[in-house]
mmCIF file of C-alpha atoms in Angstrom:
data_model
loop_
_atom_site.group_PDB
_atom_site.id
_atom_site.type_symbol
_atom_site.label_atom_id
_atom_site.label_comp_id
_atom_site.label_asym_id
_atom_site.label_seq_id
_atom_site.Cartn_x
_atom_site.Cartn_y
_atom_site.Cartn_z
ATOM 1 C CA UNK J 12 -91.280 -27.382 63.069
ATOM 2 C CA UNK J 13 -90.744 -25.433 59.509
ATOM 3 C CA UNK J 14 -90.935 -21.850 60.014
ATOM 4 C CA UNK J 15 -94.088 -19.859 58.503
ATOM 5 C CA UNK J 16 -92.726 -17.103 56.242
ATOM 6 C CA UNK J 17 -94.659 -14.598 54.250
ATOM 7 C CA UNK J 18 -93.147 -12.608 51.994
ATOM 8 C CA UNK J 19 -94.544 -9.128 51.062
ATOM 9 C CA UNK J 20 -92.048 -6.140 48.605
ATOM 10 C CA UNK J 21 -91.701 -3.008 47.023
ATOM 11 C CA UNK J 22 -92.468 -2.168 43.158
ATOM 12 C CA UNK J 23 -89.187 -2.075 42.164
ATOM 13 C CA UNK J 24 -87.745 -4.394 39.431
ATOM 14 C CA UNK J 25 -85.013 -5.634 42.497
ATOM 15 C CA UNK J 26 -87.606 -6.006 45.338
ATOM 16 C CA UNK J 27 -90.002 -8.250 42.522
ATOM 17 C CA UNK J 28 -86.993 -10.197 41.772
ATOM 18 C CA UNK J 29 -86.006 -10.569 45.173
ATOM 19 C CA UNK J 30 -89.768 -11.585 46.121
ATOM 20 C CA UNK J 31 -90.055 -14.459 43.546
ATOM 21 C CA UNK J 32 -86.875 -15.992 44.063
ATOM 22 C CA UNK J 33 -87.658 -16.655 47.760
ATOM 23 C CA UNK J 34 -90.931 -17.842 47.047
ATOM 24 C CA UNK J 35 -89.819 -20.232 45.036
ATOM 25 C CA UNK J 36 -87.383 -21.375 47.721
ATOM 26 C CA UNK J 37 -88.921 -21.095 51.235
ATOM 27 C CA UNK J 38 -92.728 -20.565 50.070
ATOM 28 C CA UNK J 39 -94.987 -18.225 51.488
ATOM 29 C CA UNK J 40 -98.153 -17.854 53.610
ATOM 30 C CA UNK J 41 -100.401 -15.437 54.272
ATOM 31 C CA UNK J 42 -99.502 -12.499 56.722
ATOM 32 C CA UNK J 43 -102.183 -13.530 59.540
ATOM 33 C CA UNK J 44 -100.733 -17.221 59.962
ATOM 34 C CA UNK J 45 -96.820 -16.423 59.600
ATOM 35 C CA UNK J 46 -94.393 -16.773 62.258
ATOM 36 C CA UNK J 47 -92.525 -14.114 61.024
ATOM 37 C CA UNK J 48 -93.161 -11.279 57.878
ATOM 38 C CA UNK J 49 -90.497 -10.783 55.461
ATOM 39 C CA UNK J 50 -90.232 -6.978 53.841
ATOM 40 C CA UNK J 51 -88.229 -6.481 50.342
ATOM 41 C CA UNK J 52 -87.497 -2.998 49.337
ATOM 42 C CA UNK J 53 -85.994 0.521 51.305
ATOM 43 C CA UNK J 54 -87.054 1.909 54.594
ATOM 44 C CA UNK J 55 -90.245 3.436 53.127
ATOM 45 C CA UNK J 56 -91.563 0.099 52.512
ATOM 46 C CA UNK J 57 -90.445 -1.421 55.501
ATOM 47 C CA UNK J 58 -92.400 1.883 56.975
ATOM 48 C CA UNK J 59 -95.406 0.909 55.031
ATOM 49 C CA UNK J 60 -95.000 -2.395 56.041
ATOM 50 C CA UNK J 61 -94.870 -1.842 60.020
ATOM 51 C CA UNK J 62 -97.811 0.500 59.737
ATOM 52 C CA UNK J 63 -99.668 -2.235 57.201
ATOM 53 C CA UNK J 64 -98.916 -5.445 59.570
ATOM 54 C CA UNK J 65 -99.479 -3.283 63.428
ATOM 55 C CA UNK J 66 -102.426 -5.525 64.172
ATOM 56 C CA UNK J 67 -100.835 -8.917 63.239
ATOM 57 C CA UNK J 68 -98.516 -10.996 65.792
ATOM 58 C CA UNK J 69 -95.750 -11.529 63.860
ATOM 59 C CA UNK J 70 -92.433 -9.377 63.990
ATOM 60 C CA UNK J 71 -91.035 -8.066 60.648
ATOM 61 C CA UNK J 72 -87.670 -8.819 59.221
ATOM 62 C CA UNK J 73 -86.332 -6.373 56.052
ATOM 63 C CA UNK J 74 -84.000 -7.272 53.516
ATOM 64 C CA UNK J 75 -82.455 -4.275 51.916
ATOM 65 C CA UNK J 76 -83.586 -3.940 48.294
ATOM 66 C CA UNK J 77 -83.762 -0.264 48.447
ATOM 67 C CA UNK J 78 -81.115 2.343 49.086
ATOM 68 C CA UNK J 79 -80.214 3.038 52.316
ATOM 69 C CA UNK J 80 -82.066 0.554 54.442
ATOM 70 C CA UNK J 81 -81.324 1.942 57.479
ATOM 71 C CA UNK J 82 -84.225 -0.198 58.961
ATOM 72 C CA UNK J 83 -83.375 -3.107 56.863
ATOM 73 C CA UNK J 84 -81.096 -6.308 56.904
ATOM 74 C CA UNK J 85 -78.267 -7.383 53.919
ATOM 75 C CA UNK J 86 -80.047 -9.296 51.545
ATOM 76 C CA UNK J 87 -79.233 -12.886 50.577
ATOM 77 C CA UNK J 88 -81.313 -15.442 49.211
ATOM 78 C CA UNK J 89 -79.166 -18.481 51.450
ATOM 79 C CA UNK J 90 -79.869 -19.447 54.749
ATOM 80 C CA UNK J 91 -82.790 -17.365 55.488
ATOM 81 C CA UNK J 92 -84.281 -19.115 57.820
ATOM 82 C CA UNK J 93 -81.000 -19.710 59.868
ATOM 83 C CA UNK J 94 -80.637 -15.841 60.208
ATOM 84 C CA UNK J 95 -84.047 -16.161 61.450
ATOM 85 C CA UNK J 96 -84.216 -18.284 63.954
ATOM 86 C CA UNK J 97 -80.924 -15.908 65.223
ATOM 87 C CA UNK J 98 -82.664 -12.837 64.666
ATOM 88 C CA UNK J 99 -82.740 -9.697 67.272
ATOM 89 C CA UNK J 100 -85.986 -8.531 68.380
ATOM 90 C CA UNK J 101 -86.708 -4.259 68.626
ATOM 91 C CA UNK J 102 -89.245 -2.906 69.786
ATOM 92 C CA UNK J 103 -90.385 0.565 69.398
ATOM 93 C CA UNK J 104 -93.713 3.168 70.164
ATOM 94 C CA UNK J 105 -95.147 5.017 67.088
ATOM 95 C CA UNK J 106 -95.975 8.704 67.667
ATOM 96 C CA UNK J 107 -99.686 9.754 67.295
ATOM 97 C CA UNK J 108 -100.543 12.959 65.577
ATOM 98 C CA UNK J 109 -104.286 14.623 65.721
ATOM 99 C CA UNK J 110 -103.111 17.728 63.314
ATOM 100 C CA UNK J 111 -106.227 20.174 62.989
ATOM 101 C CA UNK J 112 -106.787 21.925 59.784
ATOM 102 C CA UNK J 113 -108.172 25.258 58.871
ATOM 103 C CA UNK J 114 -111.624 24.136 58.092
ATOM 104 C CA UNK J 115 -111.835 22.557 61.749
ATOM 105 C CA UNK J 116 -111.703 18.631 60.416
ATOM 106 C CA UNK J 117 -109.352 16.529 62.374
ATOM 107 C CA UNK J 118 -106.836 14.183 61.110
ATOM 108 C CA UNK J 119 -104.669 11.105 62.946
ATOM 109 C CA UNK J 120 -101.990 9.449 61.899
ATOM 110 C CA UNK J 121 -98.894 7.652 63.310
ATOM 111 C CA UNK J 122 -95.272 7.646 62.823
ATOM 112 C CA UNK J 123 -92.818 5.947 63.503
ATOM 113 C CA UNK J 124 -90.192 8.055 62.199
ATOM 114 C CA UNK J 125 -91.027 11.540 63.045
ATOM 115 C CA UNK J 126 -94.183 13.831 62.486
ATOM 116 C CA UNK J 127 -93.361 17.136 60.856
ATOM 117 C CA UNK J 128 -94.117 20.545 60.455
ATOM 118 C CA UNK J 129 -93.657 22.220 56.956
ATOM 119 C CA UNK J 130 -93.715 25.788 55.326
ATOM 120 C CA UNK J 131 -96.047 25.289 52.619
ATOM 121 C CA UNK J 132 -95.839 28.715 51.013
ATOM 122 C CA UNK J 133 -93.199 31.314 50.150
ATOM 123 C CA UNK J 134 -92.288 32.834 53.827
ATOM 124 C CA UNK J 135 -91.230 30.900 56.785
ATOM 125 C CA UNK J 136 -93.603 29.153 58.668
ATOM 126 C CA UNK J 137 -94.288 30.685 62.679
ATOM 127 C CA UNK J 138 -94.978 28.248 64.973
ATOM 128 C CA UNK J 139 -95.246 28.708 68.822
ATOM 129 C CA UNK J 140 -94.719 25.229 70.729
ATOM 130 C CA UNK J 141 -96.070 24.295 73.923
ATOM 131 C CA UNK J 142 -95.045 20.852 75.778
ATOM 132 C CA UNK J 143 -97.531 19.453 78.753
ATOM 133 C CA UNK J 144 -99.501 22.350 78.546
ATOM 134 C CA UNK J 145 -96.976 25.420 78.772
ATOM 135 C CA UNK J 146 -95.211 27.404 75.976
ATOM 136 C CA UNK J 147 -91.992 26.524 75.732
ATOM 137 C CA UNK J 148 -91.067 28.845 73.085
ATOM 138 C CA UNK J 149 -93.571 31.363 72.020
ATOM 139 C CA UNK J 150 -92.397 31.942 68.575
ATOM 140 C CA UNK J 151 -90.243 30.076 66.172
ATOM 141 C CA UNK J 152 -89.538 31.335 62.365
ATOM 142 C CA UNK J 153 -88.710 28.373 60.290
ATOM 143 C CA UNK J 154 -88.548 26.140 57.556
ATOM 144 C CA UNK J 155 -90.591 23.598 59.726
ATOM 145 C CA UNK J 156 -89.768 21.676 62.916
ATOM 146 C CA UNK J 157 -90.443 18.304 63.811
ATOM 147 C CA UNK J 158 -90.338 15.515 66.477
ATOM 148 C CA UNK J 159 -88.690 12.361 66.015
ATOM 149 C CA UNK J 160 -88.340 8.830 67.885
ATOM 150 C CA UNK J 161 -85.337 7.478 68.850
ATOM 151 C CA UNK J 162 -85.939 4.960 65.673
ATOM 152 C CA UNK J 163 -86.336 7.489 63.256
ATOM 153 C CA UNK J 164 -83.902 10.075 64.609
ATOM 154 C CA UNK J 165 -81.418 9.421 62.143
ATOM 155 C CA UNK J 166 -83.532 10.424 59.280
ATOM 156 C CA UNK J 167 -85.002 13.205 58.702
ATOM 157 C CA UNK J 168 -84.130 14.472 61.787
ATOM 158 C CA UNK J 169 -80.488 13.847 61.646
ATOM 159 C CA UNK J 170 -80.413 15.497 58.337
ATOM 160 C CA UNK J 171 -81.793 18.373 59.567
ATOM 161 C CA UNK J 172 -78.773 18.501 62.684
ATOM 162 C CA UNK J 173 -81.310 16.937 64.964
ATOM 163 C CA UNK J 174 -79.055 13.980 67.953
ATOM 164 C CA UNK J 175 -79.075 10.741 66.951
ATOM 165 C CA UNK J 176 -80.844 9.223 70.238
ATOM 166 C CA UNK J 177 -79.924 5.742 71.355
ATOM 167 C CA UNK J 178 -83.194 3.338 70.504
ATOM 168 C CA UNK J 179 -83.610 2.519 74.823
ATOM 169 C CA UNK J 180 -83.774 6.390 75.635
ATOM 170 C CA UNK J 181 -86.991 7.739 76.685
ATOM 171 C CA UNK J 182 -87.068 10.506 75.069
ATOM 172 C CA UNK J 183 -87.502 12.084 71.831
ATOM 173 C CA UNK J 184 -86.178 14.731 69.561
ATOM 174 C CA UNK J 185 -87.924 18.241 68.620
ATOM 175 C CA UNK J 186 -85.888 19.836 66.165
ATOM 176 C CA UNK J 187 -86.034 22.803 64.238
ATOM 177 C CA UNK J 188 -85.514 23.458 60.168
ATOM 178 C CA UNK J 189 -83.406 26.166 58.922
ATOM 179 C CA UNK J 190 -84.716 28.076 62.012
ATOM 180 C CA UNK J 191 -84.520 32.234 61.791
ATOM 181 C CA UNK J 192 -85.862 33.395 65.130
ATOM 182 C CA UNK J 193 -84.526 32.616 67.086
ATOM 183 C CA UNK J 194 -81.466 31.609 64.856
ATOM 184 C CA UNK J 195 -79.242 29.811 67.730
ATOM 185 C CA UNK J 196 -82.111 27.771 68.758
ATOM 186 C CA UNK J 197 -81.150 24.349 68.629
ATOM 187 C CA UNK J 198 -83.833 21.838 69.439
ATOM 188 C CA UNK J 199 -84.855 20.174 72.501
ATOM 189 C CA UNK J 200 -84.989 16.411 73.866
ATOM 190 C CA UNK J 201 -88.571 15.659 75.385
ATOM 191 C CA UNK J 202 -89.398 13.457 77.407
ATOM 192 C CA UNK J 203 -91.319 9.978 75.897
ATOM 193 C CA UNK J 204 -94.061 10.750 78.363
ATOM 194 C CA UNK J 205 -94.925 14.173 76.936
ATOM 195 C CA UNK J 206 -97.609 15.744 74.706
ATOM 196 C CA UNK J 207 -96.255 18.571 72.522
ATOM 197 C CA UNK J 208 -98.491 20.886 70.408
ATOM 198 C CA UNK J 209 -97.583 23.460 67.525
ATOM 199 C CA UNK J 210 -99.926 26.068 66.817
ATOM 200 C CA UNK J 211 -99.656 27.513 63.843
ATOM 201 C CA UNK J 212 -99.467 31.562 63.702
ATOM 202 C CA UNK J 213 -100.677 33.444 60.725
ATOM 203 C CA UNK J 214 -101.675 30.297 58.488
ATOM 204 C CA UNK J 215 -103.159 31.609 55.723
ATOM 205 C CA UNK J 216 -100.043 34.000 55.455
ATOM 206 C CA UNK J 217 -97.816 31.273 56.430
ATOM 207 C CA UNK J 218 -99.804 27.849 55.471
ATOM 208 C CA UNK J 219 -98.013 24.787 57.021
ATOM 209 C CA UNK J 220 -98.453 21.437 56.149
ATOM 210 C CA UNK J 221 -98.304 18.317 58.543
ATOM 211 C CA UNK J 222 -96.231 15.062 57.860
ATOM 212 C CA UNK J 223 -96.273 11.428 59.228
ATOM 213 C CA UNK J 224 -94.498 9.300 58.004
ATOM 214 C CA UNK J 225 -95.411 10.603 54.516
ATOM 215 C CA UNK J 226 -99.313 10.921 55.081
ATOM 216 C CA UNK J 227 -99.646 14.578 54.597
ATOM 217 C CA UNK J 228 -102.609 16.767 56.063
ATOM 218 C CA UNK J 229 -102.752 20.462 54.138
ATOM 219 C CA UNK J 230 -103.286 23.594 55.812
ATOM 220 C CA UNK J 231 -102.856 22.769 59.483
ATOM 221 C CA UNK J 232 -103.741 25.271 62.493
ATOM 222 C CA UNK J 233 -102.627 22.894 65.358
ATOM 223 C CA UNK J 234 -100.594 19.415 65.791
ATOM 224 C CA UNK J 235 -100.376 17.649 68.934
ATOM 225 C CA UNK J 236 -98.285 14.821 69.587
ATOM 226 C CA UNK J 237 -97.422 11.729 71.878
ATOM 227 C CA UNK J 238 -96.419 8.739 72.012
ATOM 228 C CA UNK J 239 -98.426 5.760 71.362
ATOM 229 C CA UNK J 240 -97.286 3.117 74.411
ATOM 230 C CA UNK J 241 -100.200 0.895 73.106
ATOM 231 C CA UNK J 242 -98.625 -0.023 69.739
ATOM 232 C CA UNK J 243 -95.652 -1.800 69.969
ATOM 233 C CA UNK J 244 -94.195 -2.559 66.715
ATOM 234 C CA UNK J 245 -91.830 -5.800 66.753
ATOM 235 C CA UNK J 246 -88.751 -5.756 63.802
ATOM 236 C CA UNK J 247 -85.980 -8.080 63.366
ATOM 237 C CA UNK J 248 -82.370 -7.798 63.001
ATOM 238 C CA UNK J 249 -79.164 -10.059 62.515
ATOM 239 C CA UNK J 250 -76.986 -10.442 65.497
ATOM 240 C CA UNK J 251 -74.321 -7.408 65.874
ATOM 241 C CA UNK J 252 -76.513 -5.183 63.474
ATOM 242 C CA UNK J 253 -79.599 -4.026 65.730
ATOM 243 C CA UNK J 254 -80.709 -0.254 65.710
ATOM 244 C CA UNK J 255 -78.684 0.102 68.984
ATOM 245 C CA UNK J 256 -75.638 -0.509 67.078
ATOM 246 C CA UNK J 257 -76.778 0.890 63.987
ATOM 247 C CA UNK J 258 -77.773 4.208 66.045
ATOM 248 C CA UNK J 259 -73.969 4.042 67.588
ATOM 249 C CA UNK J 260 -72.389 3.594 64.182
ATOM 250 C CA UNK J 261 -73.718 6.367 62.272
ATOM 251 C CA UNK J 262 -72.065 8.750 64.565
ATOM 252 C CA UNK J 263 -68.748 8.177 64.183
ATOM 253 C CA UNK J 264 -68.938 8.160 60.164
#
């Protein structure tokens, strides 16, 4: 039985390029009936695509026609469907944010990276942060902070001198930005299980902004956040080159 395929990419010149040749070789179906969902472009779009394709069955395999491609696979136009039929299975929880604004209106969105908390003015941000309930640490003066899944730890996060968290741990990572109070503070790994909230002190001396996954909400008061056990989002990887390994690797560059 031939293997359904559909084929989705990124702007770029290489991802359009990429998209048309394998077209032209395996075909292409649309995303509801495919076995499997082929992405063509960087980690954003493979981001996009998750979020895009959460409802459908099939898993998503990336080719890397981006930069880093941290989420992605090497890209080759030969024996496609070979490397899919051998293809790794991960599967990993979005975080849900409800981030409440000044005005009172609510906002949700979900990440599967990391939500964030950003200065959006000229002086630090102040942000007290409370996990299941009770303040953990009543006042941090920062750039931002944010939370990150084991899946998206080595982004942002990692950047920012967050762990790198092995993609089976249950827990995830709350890390601070070019904190100043207290200045030796260096993060904390929370439990999967738990709901975290930042409230935001002084915002309209301090306005914050709220990130996930690159859907911004402006002028945020309070962001709570959890993980979302309901959503399971399926992606593909060659043999030998899973996140697991991929999570290992970068730590001993």
């Amino acid at each position: 039985m031939d293997m359904k395929i559909a084929f989705t990419a990124g702007r770029s010149d290489m991802a359009q390029s990429a998209w048309a040749a394998l077209i032209r070789r395996y075909g292409d179906v649309p995303e509801p009936e495919a076995d499997v969902i082929v992405a063509l472009g960087g980690d954003g779009f493979m981001l996009h695509t998750l979020h895009r394709t959460q409802d459908l069955p099939a898993p998503v395999y990336g080719m890397n026609r981006g930069t880093v491609g941290f989420l992605m696979n090497e890209y080759a136009e030969e024996g496609l469907t070979e490397r899919l039929a051998l293809a790794e299975e991960e599967v990993i929880n979005p975080l849900s944010m409800q981030a409440t604004s000044a005005d009172g209106t609510e906002h949700r969105a979900l990440a599967i990276n990391e939500v964030s908390l950003l200065r959006a003015g000229p002086q630090a941000a102040k942000l007290r942060i409370s996990v299941d309930g009770r303040v953990r640490l009543e006042e941090l003066v920062c750039d931002g902070a944010l939370l990150a899944t084991p899946a998206g730890s080595t982004a942002y996060n990692y950047s920012s001198h967050g762990p790198i968290l092995p993609i089976g741990s249950d827990v995830l990572a709350l890390t601070a930005m070019a904190a100043y109070r207290p200045r030796r503070w260096r993060g904390a790994l929370i439990p999967k299980t738990a709901k975290v909230r930042f409230d935001v002190m002084e915002p309209e001396k301090r306005p914050v902004m709220a990130d996930a996954d690159s859907r911004s909400v402006r002028d945020v008061v309070a962001v709570e956040i959890h993980s979302e056990p309901s959503i399971s989002h399926r992606i593909l990887f060659d043999p030998g080159h899973g996140l697991e390994e991929r999570l290992i690797s970068e730590q001993f560059v």
